[in-house]
Amino acid sequence: MAHGHSAQDLMRPAGSAQPAMSVREVSLTLGGPPGRLILDAISFDVRQGEFLSIVGPSGCGKTTLLRLMAGLMPPTSGEITFEGAPVRRPSLSRAIVFQDYTNALLPWRTVSANIALSLEARGVARAERDDRVAALLKKMGLQHAAAQFPGQLSGGMQQRVQIARCLAQQPRIMLMDEPFGALDAITRQGLQDELMALAADEKMTVAFITHDLEEAIYLGDRVFVLAANPGRVVEEIEVGLERPRHQLLTREDPRFLKHRHRLFGLLQGH
Amino acid sequence: MTALSRAARRHGPAVLFVAALLGAWQGLADLQVISPVFFPAPSRAFEELAFSASDGSLWTSAWATIKRMLGGWLLASAAGIVIGGAIGSSRTARDYLEPTLEFMRPLPASAIIPVAILFLGLSGSMALAVIAFGAIWPVLLGAAHGFATSRRGLRDVAAALEFGPVQWMWKFSLPAAMPDILSGARISLAIALILAVVTEMQASLPGLGYDIFMAQRSFRSAELYAGLIALGVIGFIVNHGLAMFERRVLSWREPQS
């Protein structure tokens, strides 16, 4: 499984003794009895401040895994804890970025009002909201779209709005479900770099689901590979590539290519 | 200038058609094919309208009818949104209510009038009850459909932001159902106007409907047609007002469709 730890250990942020989230022997069976085993005894930690990529083929249950981590549904067996406490229901401290931004944004609310939704949820006073929203609009490059409705924006812009809304939660972990999966390649690369800069700025802990192997390596401190039928973790790698990363140079780095080769085989051959 | 010419191009045909219709009406009346006692010239109908406007009786009657219509419509809308919302969002509510409602819905509102009179007498509240009963269905069905549309994505968002059921209704469900509710409400408003007139005729309540009824009984045909014109204008204005309101409230939908 894992290999070559020592160098990467030094790169990890301090205070990572307790993991942010810990997934223990989590299984999920749907339907039945006997039902279909979707996830099979999955165990891993999300370390404090790390960017963890989870990659797998379609149908491997990776979205389901993220929903379990969010508390949107309970596992059949096993336990998930966040900062030591069991996850039983969703919490504002765990922000979720959904893949399908068209169904995650409120189409009747402007961009500003969509971002403000999180502030309403947190009970932030009305007077304070405008300043917070303005700051987030600026951070995500959405100032000019503030008064527009989601339906008037491109996919990339809509996903920016969703990320801004999640940031407004001031979460302690970001759970991202293939957030860039529906975007074109150029937009995706732009958002990848923005997300990495953001994660570094805010020292965010991120669990990032994707089916795109290169994206997983490019963004992640670590990459987990899930296999399908039933969903299970079959490989874990420390990426070990320096930050900030670069769309061309990083992707041409021999270590990047080595990871890519290794994981590519895993995703294809079973 | 351009705005003016655009308005002319847009509304010109409709204005021309109305003018042609009035011309034909005037022509037919002038020929006196039908006795003027039954079929007055439009000029006489408009004279009568101007007269009743100047002595104030038109405004009193029109206002009485408008109040009745709006009152019944608001009642129908409020009840329709609540009941339709319940049916749309709760399986239990649907199981309990739907069969009864399906039985009541085909009942003609005018058939309810005798029952309403027994309970409430020949009163304004009887009229409100009848109007509300007849006008509730389009809003109710619109609300039921709007609330029932599954929005799993938004449910997840509401859960992730720890919103409770009340906030789910208020911040997510109701605005999402708004387009369906409003399109139902527009049909309800038209029904409310019809029933306002019918109840006035049946129960001798003051308003344009009563005026028209009395004019017909005493063969004052010009007055009768004046009343019809006034009703048409009210229906036209109210429907346009609601359409404008709808466009404002639902402006977020325009870019998509």
Short mmCIF file of C-alpha atoms in Angstrom, two decimals:
data_model
loop_
_atom_site.label_atom_id
_atom_site.label_comp_id
_atom_site.label_asym_id
_atom_site.label_seq_id
_atom_site.Cartn_x
_atom_site.Cartn_y
_atom_site.Cartn_z
CA MET A 1 0.00 0.00 0.00
CA ALA A 2 1.52 3.32 1.04
CA HIS A 3 5.15 3.93 0.39
CA GLY A 4 7.88 6.53 0.86
CA HIS A 5 6.36 8.34 3.82
CA SER A 6 9.21 10.21 5.46
CA ALA A 7 9.51 13.14 3.03
CA GLN A 8 5.79 13.73 2.94
CA ASP A 9 5.45 13.60 6.71
CA LEU A 10 7.55 16.74 6.93
CA MET A 11 5.24 18.55 4.55
CA ARG A 12 2.15 17.91 6.59
CA PRO A 13 0.84 20.85 8.63
CA ALA A 14 1.55 20.90 12.35
CA GLY A 15 -1.05 19.72 14.85
CA SER A 16 -2.18 16.80 12.76
CA ALA A 17 -2.23 14.41 15.69
CA GLN A 18 -6.00 13.96 15.63
CA PRO A 19 -7.48 13.39 12.18
CA ALA A 20 -10.19 15.81 11.08
CA MET A 21 -12.40 12.95 10.07
CA SER A 22 -12.11 9.28 10.61
CA VAL A 23 -13.97 6.58 8.71
CA ARG A 24 -13.97 3.18 10.45
CA GLU A 25 -15.09 -0.07 8.83
CA VAL A 26 -17.94 1.70 7.09
CA SER A 27 -20.25 -0.51 5.04
CA LEU A 28 -23.46 0.32 3.28
CA THR A 29 -26.09 -2.08 2.00
CA LEU A 30 -29.03 -0.78 0.01
CA GLY A 31 -32.34 -2.52 -0.59
CA GLY A 32 -32.95 -6.07 0.49
CA PRO A 33 -32.60 -8.08 2.57
CA PRO A 34 -30.21 -9.39 1.47
CA GLY A 35 -29.67 -6.11 -0.43
CA ARG A 36 -26.75 -4.91 -2.46
CA LEU A 37 -23.42 -4.15 -0.84
CA ILE A 38 -22.44 -0.66 -2.02
CA LEU A 39 -19.50 0.08 0.28
CA ASP A 40 -17.46 -2.65 1.93
CA ALA A 41 -15.67 -1.99 5.23
CA ILE A 42 -14.01 1.26 4.25
CA SER A 43 -11.52 2.77 6.69
CA PHE A 44 -9.40 5.90 6.37
CA ASP A 45 -8.62 9.22 8.00
CA VAL A 46 -8.83 12.70 6.59
CA ARG A 47 -5.93 14.52 8.18
CA GLN A 48 -6.18 18.02 9.53
CA GLY A 49 -5.44 20.56 6.79
CA GLU A 50 -4.86 18.05 4.01
CA PHE A 51 -6.28 17.89 0.52
CA LEU A 52 -7.48 14.32 0.10
CA SER A 53 -8.54 13.14 -3.34
CA ILE A 54 -10.78 10.11 -3.65
CA VAL A 55 -10.84 8.72 -7.17
CA GLY A 56 -12.79 5.82 -8.57
CA PRO A 57 -14.73 4.58 -11.58
CA SER A 58 -18.40 5.41 -11.91
CA GLY A 59 -20.56 3.15 -9.79
CA CYS A 60 -17.92 2.60 -7.11
CA GLY A 61 -19.99 4.45 -4.52
CA LYS A 62 -17.74 7.47 -4.14
CA THR A 63 -20.63 9.93 -4.09
CA THR A 64 -22.40 7.72 -1.57
CA LEU A 65 -19.25 7.69 0.57
CA LEU A 66 -19.23 11.50 0.55
CA ARG A 67 -22.88 11.59 1.54
CA LEU A 68 -22.07 9.34 4.49
CA MET A 69 -19.18 11.62 5.47
CA ALA A 70 -21.52 14.62 5.28
CA GLY A 71 -24.13 12.91 7.46
CA LEU A 72 -26.76 13.03 4.72
CA MET A 73 -27.28 9.30 5.19
CA PRO A 74 -26.19 6.77 7.81
CA PRO A 75 -23.93 3.77 7.09
CA THR A 76 -25.30 0.27 7.60
CA SER A 77 -22.37 -0.52 9.85
CA GLY A 78 -19.16 1.11 10.98
CA GLU A 79 -18.66 4.63 12.27
CA ILE A 80 -17.62 8.02 10.97
CA THR A 81 -16.34 10.62 13.39
CA PHE A 82 -15.59 14.27 12.78
CA GLU A 83 -13.21 15.93 15.23
CA GLY A 84 -13.82 13.02 17.57
CA ALA A 85 -17.63 13.21 17.56
CA PRO A 86 -19.78 10.73 15.65
CA VAL A 87 -21.38 12.01 12.46
CA ARG A 88 -25.13 11.50 12.69
CA ARG A 89 -26.57 14.38 10.67
CA PRO A 90 -25.30 17.16 8.44
CA SER A 91 -23.57 20.06 10.13
CA LEU A 92 -22.66 23.59 9.10
CA SER A 93 -19.08 22.73 10.06
CA ARG A 94 -18.95 20.32 7.10
CA ALA A 95 -19.64 22.13 3.83
CA ILE A 96 -20.70 20.09 0.81
CA VAL A 97 -20.07 21.18 -2.76
CA PHE A 98 -22.42 19.21 -4.99
CA GLN A 99 -21.59 18.24 -8.53
CA ASP A 100 -24.95 19.29 -9.90
CA TYR A 101 -24.76 23.03 -9.31
CA THR A 102 -28.05 23.66 -11.15
CA ASN A 103 -29.90 21.77 -8.40
CA ALA A 104 -27.73 23.04 -5.58
CA LEU A 105 -28.30 26.75 -6.15
CA LEU A 106 -31.66 28.39 -5.50
CA PRO A 107 -32.64 29.63 -8.97
CA TRP A 108 -34.92 32.37 -7.61
CA ARG A 109 -32.16 33.91 -5.52
CA THR A 110 -29.51 36.19 -6.93
CA VAL A 111 -25.86 35.23 -6.59
CA SER A 112 -25.56 37.44 -3.51
CA ALA A 113 -28.68 35.97 -1.95
CA ASN A 114 -27.49 32.43 -2.65
CA ILE A 115 -24.27 33.14 -0.79
CA ALA A 116 -26.22 34.84 1.99
CA LEU A 117 -28.21 31.61 2.49
CA SER A 118 -25.32 30.15 4.50
CA LEU A 119 -25.16 33.29 6.61
CA GLU A 120 -28.89 33.02 7.28
CA ALA A 121 -28.34 29.41 8.29
CA ARG A 122 -25.66 30.49 10.73
CA GLY A 123 -27.85 33.25 12.13
CA VAL A 124 -25.52 36.05 11.06
CA ALA A 125 -27.24 39.41 11.62
CA ARG A 126 -28.70 41.02 8.52
CA ALA A 127 -26.52 44.11 8.84
CA GLU A 128 -23.39 41.99 8.83
CA ARG A 129 -24.37 39.81 5.87
CA ASP A 130 -23.77 42.37 3.13
CA ASP A 131 -20.13 42.87 4.09
CA ARG A 132 -19.49 39.14 4.31
CA VAL A 133 -21.17 38.51 0.97
CA ALA A 134 -19.18 41.33 -0.65
CA ALA A 135 -15.93 39.86 0.63
CA LEU A 136 -16.82 36.40 -0.72
CA LEU A 137 -17.93 37.80 -4.08
CA LYS A 138 -14.53 39.45 -4.37
CA LYS A 139 -12.66 36.37 -3.30
CA MET A 140 -14.42 34.21 -5.91
CA GLY A 141 -14.33 36.84 -8.67
CA LEU A 142 -18.11 37.19 -8.72
CA GLN A 143 -18.51 40.94 -8.08
CA HIS A 144 -20.04 41.61 -11.49
CA ALA A 145 -22.50 38.74 -11.17
CA ALA A 146 -23.78 39.73 -7.70
CA ALA A 147 -27.25 40.76 -8.87
CA GLN A 148 -27.66 38.04 -11.48
CA PHE A 149 -29.60 34.82 -11.15
CA PRO A 150 -27.82 31.44 -11.41
CA GLY A 151 -29.64 30.66 -14.66
CA GLN A 152 -27.90 33.63 -16.27
CA LEU A 153 -24.41 32.34 -15.45
CA SER A 154 -22.07 29.82 -17.04
CA GLY A 155 -21.46 26.50 -15.31
CA GLY A 156 -18.08 27.61 -14.02
CA MET A 157 -19.54 30.75 -12.51
CA GLN A 158 -22.38 28.80 -10.91
CA GLN A 159 -19.91 26.41 -9.33
CA ARG A 160 -17.99 29.44 -8.01
CA VAL A 161 -21.21 30.62 -6.38
CA GLN A 162 -21.66 27.26 -4.72
CA ILE A 163 -18.10 27.30 -3.41
CA ALA A 164 -18.61 30.85 -2.13
CA ARG A 165 -21.75 29.72 -0.33
CA CYS A 166 -19.82 26.88 1.27
CA LEU A 167 -17.05 29.25 2.35
CA ALA A 168 -19.71 31.48 3.95
CA GLN A 169 -20.48 28.55 6.25
CA GLN A 170 -16.96 28.86 7.63
CA PRO A 171 -16.70 25.08 7.59
CA ARG A 172 -13.89 23.09 9.11
CA ILE A 173 -13.93 20.61 6.25
CA MET A 174 -15.00 20.88 2.61
CA LEU A 175 -16.58 17.79 1.10
CA MET A 176 -16.55 18.15 -2.66
CA ASP A 177 -18.43 15.78 -4.96
CA GLU A 178 -16.93 15.96 -8.46
CA PRO A 179 -17.41 19.71 -8.40
CA PHE A 180 -15.73 20.26 -11.76
CA GLY A 181 -17.03 17.13 -13.47
CA ALA A 182 -19.60 18.92 -15.60
CA LEU A 183 -17.32 21.77 -16.73
CA ASP A 184 -15.27 22.14 -19.87
CA ALA A 185 -11.52 21.49 -19.68
CA ILE A 186 -10.35 25.12 -19.66
CA THR A 187 -12.84 26.20 -16.99
CA ARG A 188 -11.98 23.12 -14.96
CA GLN A 189 -8.26 23.90 -14.95
CA GLY A 190 -8.92 27.49 -13.90
CA LEU A 191 -11.11 26.38 -11.02
CA GLN A 192 -8.64 23.70 -9.96
CA ASP A 193 -5.96 26.33 -9.48
CA GLU A 194 -8.34 28.71 -7.73
CA LEU A 195 -9.43 25.96 -5.38
CA MET A 196 -5.84 25.03 -4.53
CA ALA A 197 -4.96 28.67 -3.82
CA LEU A 198 -8.07 28.95 -1.66
CA ALA A 199 -7.30 25.75 0.23
CA ALA A 200 -3.76 26.99 0.90
CA ASP A 201 -4.97 30.44 1.98
CA GLU A 202 -7.58 29.17 4.36
CA LYS A 203 -5.62 26.07 5.42
CA MET A 204 -8.72 24.12 4.48
CA THR A 205 -9.25 20.44 5.02
CA VAL A 206 -10.71 19.04 1.81
CA ALA A 207 -12.08 15.68 0.76
CA PHE A 208 -12.41 15.81 -3.01
CA ILE A 209 -14.27 13.16 -5.01
CA THR A 210 -13.46 12.78 -8.68
CA HIS A 211 -13.40 10.22 -11.46
CA ASP A 212 -10.56 12.10 -13.13
CA LEU A 213 -7.29 10.49 -12.16
CA GLU A 214 -5.11 13.43 -13.21
CA GLU A 215 -7.28 15.86 -11.31
CA ALA A 216 -6.99 13.68 -8.21
CA ILE A 217 -3.18 13.68 -8.35
CA TYR A 218 -2.85 17.31 -9.38
CA LEU A 219 -4.96 18.60 -6.49
CA GLY A 220 -4.28 16.09 -3.75
CA ASP A 221 -1.80 15.68 -0.92
CA ARG A 222 -2.98 12.08 -0.91
CA VAL A 223 -5.05 10.05 -3.32
CA PHE A 224 -7.32 7.14 -2.43
CA VAL A 225 -8.41 4.81 -5.17
CA LEU A 226 -11.79 3.13 -4.84
CA ALA A 227 -12.74 0.00 -6.74
CA ALA A 228 -16.33 -0.90 -7.59
CA ASN A 229 -18.65 -3.79 -6.70
CA PRO A 230 -18.49 -3.40 -3.82
CA GLY A 231 -16.86 -0.01 -3.27
CA ARG A 232 -13.63 -0.36 -1.33
CA VAL A 233 -10.28 1.39 -0.97
CA VAL A 234 -7.69 -0.45 -3.03
CA GLU A 235 -4.79 1.98 -2.97
CA GLU A 236 -3.52 5.03 -1.13
CA ILE A 237 -0.66 7.21 -2.33
CA GLU A 238 1.14 10.23 -0.96
CA VAL A 239 1.47 12.60 -3.89
CA GLY A 240 4.48 14.49 -2.56
CA LEU A 241 4.55 17.15 -5.28
CA GLU A 242 5.51 20.67 -4.17
CA ARG A 243 2.98 23.47 -3.98
CA PRO A 244 2.09 25.73 -5.62
CA ARG A 245 1.50 23.39 -8.51
CA HIS A 246 1.42 24.28 -12.14
CA GLN A 247 -0.92 23.00 -14.81
CA LEU A 248 1.90 22.21 -17.25
CA LEU A 249 5.01 21.68 -15.16
CA THR A 250 3.40 19.62 -12.42
CA ARG A 251 1.65 17.40 -14.92
CA GLU A 252 4.98 16.81 -16.70
CA ASP A 253 6.85 16.01 -13.50
CA PRO A 254 8.18 12.41 -13.53
CA ARG A 255 6.63 11.79 -10.10
CA PHE A 256 3.24 12.90 -11.40
CA LEU A 257 3.58 10.57 -14.36
CA LYS A 258 4.67 7.72 -12.11
CA HIS A 259 1.57 8.11 -9.94
CA ARG A 260 -0.55 8.38 -13.02
CA HIS A 261 0.80 5.17 -14.50
CA ARG A 262 0.38 3.30 -11.30
CA LEU A 263 -3.18 4.41 -10.60
CA PHE A 264 -4.23 4.17 -14.23
CA GLY A 265 -3.51 0.46 -14.16
CA LEU A 266 -5.52 0.10 -10.97
CA LEU A 267 -8.55 1.87 -12.37
CA GLN A 268 -8.49 -0.15 -15.57
CA GLY A 269 -7.53 -3.63 -14.53
CA HIS A 270 -9.81 -5.54 -12.23
CA MET B 1 -40.55 57.85 -31.32
CA THR B 2 -39.32 54.32 -31.74
CA ALA B 3 -41.12 53.29 -28.58
CA LEU B 4 -44.28 54.80 -29.96
CA SER B 5 -43.97 53.05 -33.31
CA ARG B 6 -43.15 49.78 -31.58
CA ALA B 7 -46.28 50.13 -29.44
CA ALA B 8 -48.28 50.93 -32.58
CA ARG B 9 -46.96 47.87 -34.35
CA ARG B 10 -47.60 45.66 -31.34
CA HIS B 11 -51.06 46.85 -30.36
CA GLY B 12 -52.21 48.25 -33.70
CA PRO B 13 -53.89 45.06 -34.95
CA ALA B 14 -55.81 44.58 -31.70
CA VAL B 15 -57.02 48.19 -31.71
CA LEU B 16 -58.05 47.88 -35.35
CA PHE B 17 -60.03 44.73 -34.60
CA VAL B 18 -61.86 46.33 -31.68
CA ALA B 19 -62.66 49.35 -33.85
CA ALA B 20 -64.02 47.10 -36.60
CA LEU B 21 -66.14 45.22 -34.07
CA LEU B 22 -67.57 48.44 -32.64
CA GLY B 23 -68.22 49.69 -36.17
CA ALA B 24 -70.09 46.52 -37.05
CA TRP B 25 -72.07 46.74 -33.83
CA GLN B 26 -72.98 50.36 -34.50
CA GLY B 27 -73.92 49.50 -38.09
CA LEU B 28 -76.15 46.61 -37.05
CA ALA B 29 -77.84 48.69 -34.39
CA ASP B 30 -78.41 51.59 -36.79
CA LEU B 31 -80.13 49.22 -39.22
CA GLN B 32 -82.45 48.30 -36.34
CA VAL B 33 -82.62 44.66 -37.41
CA ILE B 34 -83.21 43.92 -33.75
CA SER B 35 -85.27 46.31 -31.65
CA PRO B 36 -83.12 48.89 -29.76
CA VAL B 37 -84.95 47.77 -26.63
CA PHE B 38 -82.88 44.56 -26.76
CA PHE B 39 -79.90 45.69 -28.78
CA PRO B 40 -78.64 49.23 -28.17
CA ALA B 41 -76.04 50.97 -30.31
CA PRO B 42 -72.57 51.10 -28.73
CA SER B 43 -72.83 54.88 -28.71
CA ARG B 44 -75.79 54.56 -26.33
CA ALA B 45 -73.99 52.02 -24.16
CA PHE B 46 -70.99 54.35 -23.84
CA GLU B 47 -73.26 57.33 -23.14
CA GLU B 48 -74.85 55.33 -20.34
CA LEU B 49 -71.37 54.42 -19.06
CA ALA B 50 -70.31 58.06 -19.06
CA PHE B 51 -73.52 59.06 -17.28
CA SER B 52 -73.16 56.48 -14.52
CA ALA B 53 -69.52 57.44 -14.16
CA SER B 54 -70.41 61.10 -13.71
CA ASP B 55 -73.12 60.43 -11.12
CA GLY B 56 -70.83 58.06 -9.27
CA SER B 57 -73.05 54.95 -9.40
CA LEU B 58 -70.61 53.18 -11.74
CA TRP B 59 -67.72 53.53 -9.30
CA THR B 60 -69.79 52.40 -6.33
CA SER B 61 -70.96 49.27 -8.14
CA ALA B 62 -67.61 48.52 -9.72
CA TRP B 63 -65.82 48.89 -6.42
CA ALA B 64 -68.33 46.61 -4.69
CA THR B 65 -67.77 43.92 -7.34
CA ILE B 66 -63.97 44.34 -7.30
CA LYS B 67 -63.90 44.05 -3.51
CA ARG B 68 -66.01 40.90 -3.64
CA MET B 69 -63.84 39.38 -6.35
CA LEU B 70 -60.53 40.20 -4.66
CA GLY B 71 -61.79 39.17 -1.23
CA GLY B 72 -62.97 35.79 -2.46
CA TRP B 73 -59.84 35.32 -4.55
CA LEU B 74 -57.49 36.11 -1.64
CA LEU B 75 -59.42 33.68 0.55
CA ALA B 76 -59.22 31.03 -2.19
CA SER B 77 -55.52 31.66 -2.72
CA ALA B 78 -54.61 31.49 0.95
CA ALA B 79 -56.62 28.31 1.52
CA GLY B 80 -55.49 26.85 -1.81
CA ILE B 81 -51.81 27.37 -1.02
CA VAL B 82 -52.17 25.87 2.46
CA ILE B 83 -54.24 22.84 1.40
CA GLY B 84 -52.38 22.33 -1.89
CA GLY B 85 -49.07 22.74 -0.07
CA ALA B 86 -50.09 20.10 2.46
CA ILE B 87 -51.18 17.67 -0.26
CA GLY B 88 -48.06 18.33 -2.28
CA SER B 89 -45.61 17.89 0.56
CA SER B 90 -47.20 15.19 2.71
CA ARG B 91 -48.24 11.75 1.65
CA THR B 92 -50.49 11.46 4.70
CA ALA B 93 -52.29 14.71 3.96
CA ARG B 94 -52.82 13.55 0.39
CA ASP B 95 -54.25 10.20 1.48
CA TYR B 96 -56.72 11.92 3.81
CA LEU B 97 -57.77 14.87 1.68
CA GLU B 98 -57.50 13.96 -1.96
CA PRO B 99 -60.58 11.74 -2.44
CA THR B 100 -62.85 14.28 -0.75
CA LEU B 101 -61.40 17.11 -2.77
CA GLU B 102 -61.78 15.12 -5.97
CA PHE B 103 -65.45 14.72 -5.10
CA MET B 104 -65.94 18.42 -4.35
CA ARG B 105 -63.99 19.79 -7.29
CA PRO B 106 -66.49 18.96 -10.07
CA LEU B 107 -69.38 20.53 -8.12
CA PRO B 108 -70.43 23.70 -9.94
CA ALA B 109 -69.94 26.66 -7.64
CA SER B 110 -73.37 27.97 -8.61
CA ALA B 111 -74.89 24.77 -7.18
CA ILE B 112 -73.26 25.63 -3.87
CA ILE B 113 -75.05 28.97 -3.67
CA PRO B 114 -78.30 27.57 -2.17
CA VAL B 115 -76.32 25.75 0.50
CA ALA B 116 -74.29 28.85 1.24
CA ILE B 117 -77.46 30.93 1.46
CA LEU B 118 -78.91 28.47 3.98
CA PHE B 119 -75.85 28.84 6.18
CA LEU B 120 -74.94 32.47 5.68
CA GLY B 121 -78.07 34.16 4.34
CA LEU B 122 -78.16 36.65 1.48
CA SER B 123 -74.99 38.28 2.71
CA GLY B 124 -71.58 39.42 1.56
CA SER B 125 -69.97 36.58 3.50
CA MET B 126 -72.13 34.09 1.59
CA ALA B 127 -70.76 35.56 -1.65
CA LEU B 128 -67.19 35.35 -0.34
CA ALA B 129 -67.67 31.71 0.63
CA VAL B 130 -69.07 30.79 -2.80
CA ILE B 131 -66.34 32.68 -4.66
CA ALA B 132 -63.64 31.10 -2.50
CA PHE B 133 -65.10 27.64 -3.06
CA GLY B 134 -65.26 28.04 -6.81
CA ALA B 135 -61.93 29.81 -7.24
CA ILE B 136 -59.83 27.63 -4.94
CA TRP B 137 -59.22 24.75 -7.36
CA PRO B 138 -56.69 26.17 -9.81
CA VAL B 139 -54.50 27.57 -6.99
CA LEU B 140 -54.88 24.40 -4.97
CA LEU B 141 -53.89 22.15 -7.85
CA GLY B 142 -51.05 24.48 -8.83
CA ALA B 143 -49.74 24.50 -5.26
CA ALA B 144 -50.11 20.72 -4.93
CA HIS B 145 -48.14 20.20 -8.13
CA GLY B 146 -45.54 22.82 -7.25
CA PHE B 147 -44.91 21.43 -3.78
CA ALA B 148 -44.92 17.82 -4.97
CA THR B 149 -42.18 18.32 -7.55
CA SER B 150 -39.24 16.45 -6.09
CA ARG B 151 -36.21 18.59 -5.43
CA ARG B 152 -33.70 16.22 -3.96
CA GLY B 153 -30.78 18.53 -4.70
CA LEU B 154 -32.36 21.36 -2.76
CA ARG B 155 -33.32 19.01 0.07
CA ASP B 156 -29.67 18.09 0.43
CA VAL B 157 -28.69 21.75 0.48
CA ALA B 158 -31.29 22.52 3.15
CA ALA B 159 -30.10 19.56 5.23
CA ALA B 160 -26.44 20.50 4.81
CA LEU B 161 -27.22 24.01 6.05
CA GLU B 162 -29.17 22.60 9.01
CA PHE B 163 -32.45 24.24 8.03
CA GLY B 164 -35.52 22.89 9.84
CA PRO B 165 -38.90 22.05 8.28
CA VAL B 166 -40.31 25.56 8.68
CA GLN B 167 -37.35 27.14 6.93
CA TRP B 168 -37.45 24.40 4.30
CA MET B 169 -41.02 25.43 3.51
CA TRP B 170 -40.34 29.13 3.61
CA LYS B 171 -36.95 29.38 1.92
CA PHE B 172 -37.10 26.45 -0.50
CA SER B 173 -40.49 24.84 -1.09
CA LEU B 174 -42.70 27.90 -1.37
CA PRO B 175 -40.49 29.88 -3.76
CA ALA B 176 -39.94 26.75 -5.84
CA ALA B 177 -43.70 26.21 -6.09
CA MET B 178 -44.37 29.88 -6.85
CA PRO B 179 -44.57 29.56 -10.66
CA ASP B 180 -47.23 26.84 -10.40
CA ILE B 181 -49.11 28.74 -7.70
CA LEU B 182 -49.20 31.95 -9.70
CA SER B 183 -50.37 30.36 -12.91
CA GLY B 184 -53.18 28.75 -10.92
CA ALA B 185 -53.94 32.06 -9.20
CA ARG B 186 -54.53 33.77 -12.53
CA ILE B 187 -57.18 31.27 -13.52
CA SER B 188 -58.68 31.56 -10.03
CA LEU B 189 -58.96 35.30 -10.43
CA ALA B 190 -61.01 34.94 -13.61
CA ILE B 191 -63.31 32.48 -11.83
CA ALA B 192 -63.61 34.88 -8.88
CA LEU B 193 -64.90 37.64 -11.16
CA ILE B 194 -67.48 35.31 -12.69
CA LEU B 195 -68.72 34.17 -9.30
CA ALA B 196 -68.78 37.71 -7.90
CA VAL B 197 -71.25 38.59 -10.66
CA VAL B 198 -73.26 35.39 -10.23
CA THR B 199 -73.66 35.79 -6.47
CA GLU B 200 -74.71 39.41 -6.92
CA MET B 201 -77.38 38.34 -9.36
CA GLN B 202 -78.59 35.47 -7.20
CA ALA B 203 -78.59 37.21 -3.84
CA SER B 204 -79.29 40.81 -4.84
CA LEU B 205 -76.00 42.04 -3.50
CA PRO B 206 -74.83 45.45 -4.68
CA GLY B 207 -72.41 45.47 -7.60
CA LEU B 208 -72.14 45.38 -11.38
CA GLY B 209 -73.73 41.94 -11.54
CA TYR B 210 -76.83 43.19 -9.74
CA ASP B 211 -76.95 46.30 -11.95
CA ILE B 212 -76.80 44.19 -15.10
CA PHE B 213 -79.47 41.87 -13.79
CA MET B 214 -81.81 44.75 -12.93
CA ALA B 215 -81.16 46.48 -16.26
CA GLN B 216 -82.14 43.32 -18.10
CA ARG B 217 -85.32 42.93 -16.05
CA SER B 218 -86.44 46.45 -16.79
CA PHE B 219 -85.39 46.39 -20.46
CA ARG B 220 -82.76 49.09 -20.03
CA SER B 221 -80.50 47.52 -22.60
CA ALA B 222 -78.00 50.39 -22.80
CA GLU B 223 -77.36 50.08 -19.08
CA LEU B 224 -76.98 46.34 -19.42
CA TYR B 225 -74.28 46.70 -22.07
CA ALA B 226 -72.58 49.49 -20.13
CA GLY B 227 -72.29 47.05 -17.22
CA LEU B 228 -70.81 44.37 -19.47
CA ILE B 229 -68.22 46.81 -20.82
CA ALA B 230 -67.28 47.80 -17.27
CA LEU B 231 -66.89 44.14 -16.27
CA GLY B 232 -64.72 43.46 -19.31
CA VAL B 233 -62.47 46.38 -18.46
CA ILE B 234 -62.13 45.19 -14.85
CA GLY B 235 -61.23 41.66 -15.94
CA PHE B 236 -58.71 42.98 -18.44
CA ILE B 237 -56.99 45.31 -15.98
CA VAL B 238 -56.88 42.83 -13.12
CA ASN B 239 -55.51 40.04 -15.30
CA HIS B 240 -52.81 42.33 -16.68
CA GLY B 241 -51.92 43.53 -13.21
CA LEU B 242 -51.43 39.97 -12.03
CA ALA B 243 -49.44 39.08 -15.14
CA MET B 244 -47.11 42.00 -14.46
CA PHE B 245 -46.75 40.95 -10.84
CA GLU B 246 -45.97 37.41 -12.01
CA ARG B 247 -43.30 38.64 -14.39
CA ARG B 248 -41.68 40.62 -11.60
CA VAL B 249 -41.74 37.84 -9.03
CA LEU B 250 -40.61 35.21 -11.53
CA SER B 251 -38.03 37.33 -13.31
CA TRP B 252 -35.45 34.68 -12.41
CA ARG B 253 -37.07 32.27 -14.82
CA GLU B 254 -36.69 34.37 -17.93
CA PRO B 255 -33.10 33.54 -18.88
CA GLN B 256 -33.79 29.81 -18.90
CA SER B 257 -36.93 29.50 -20.93
#
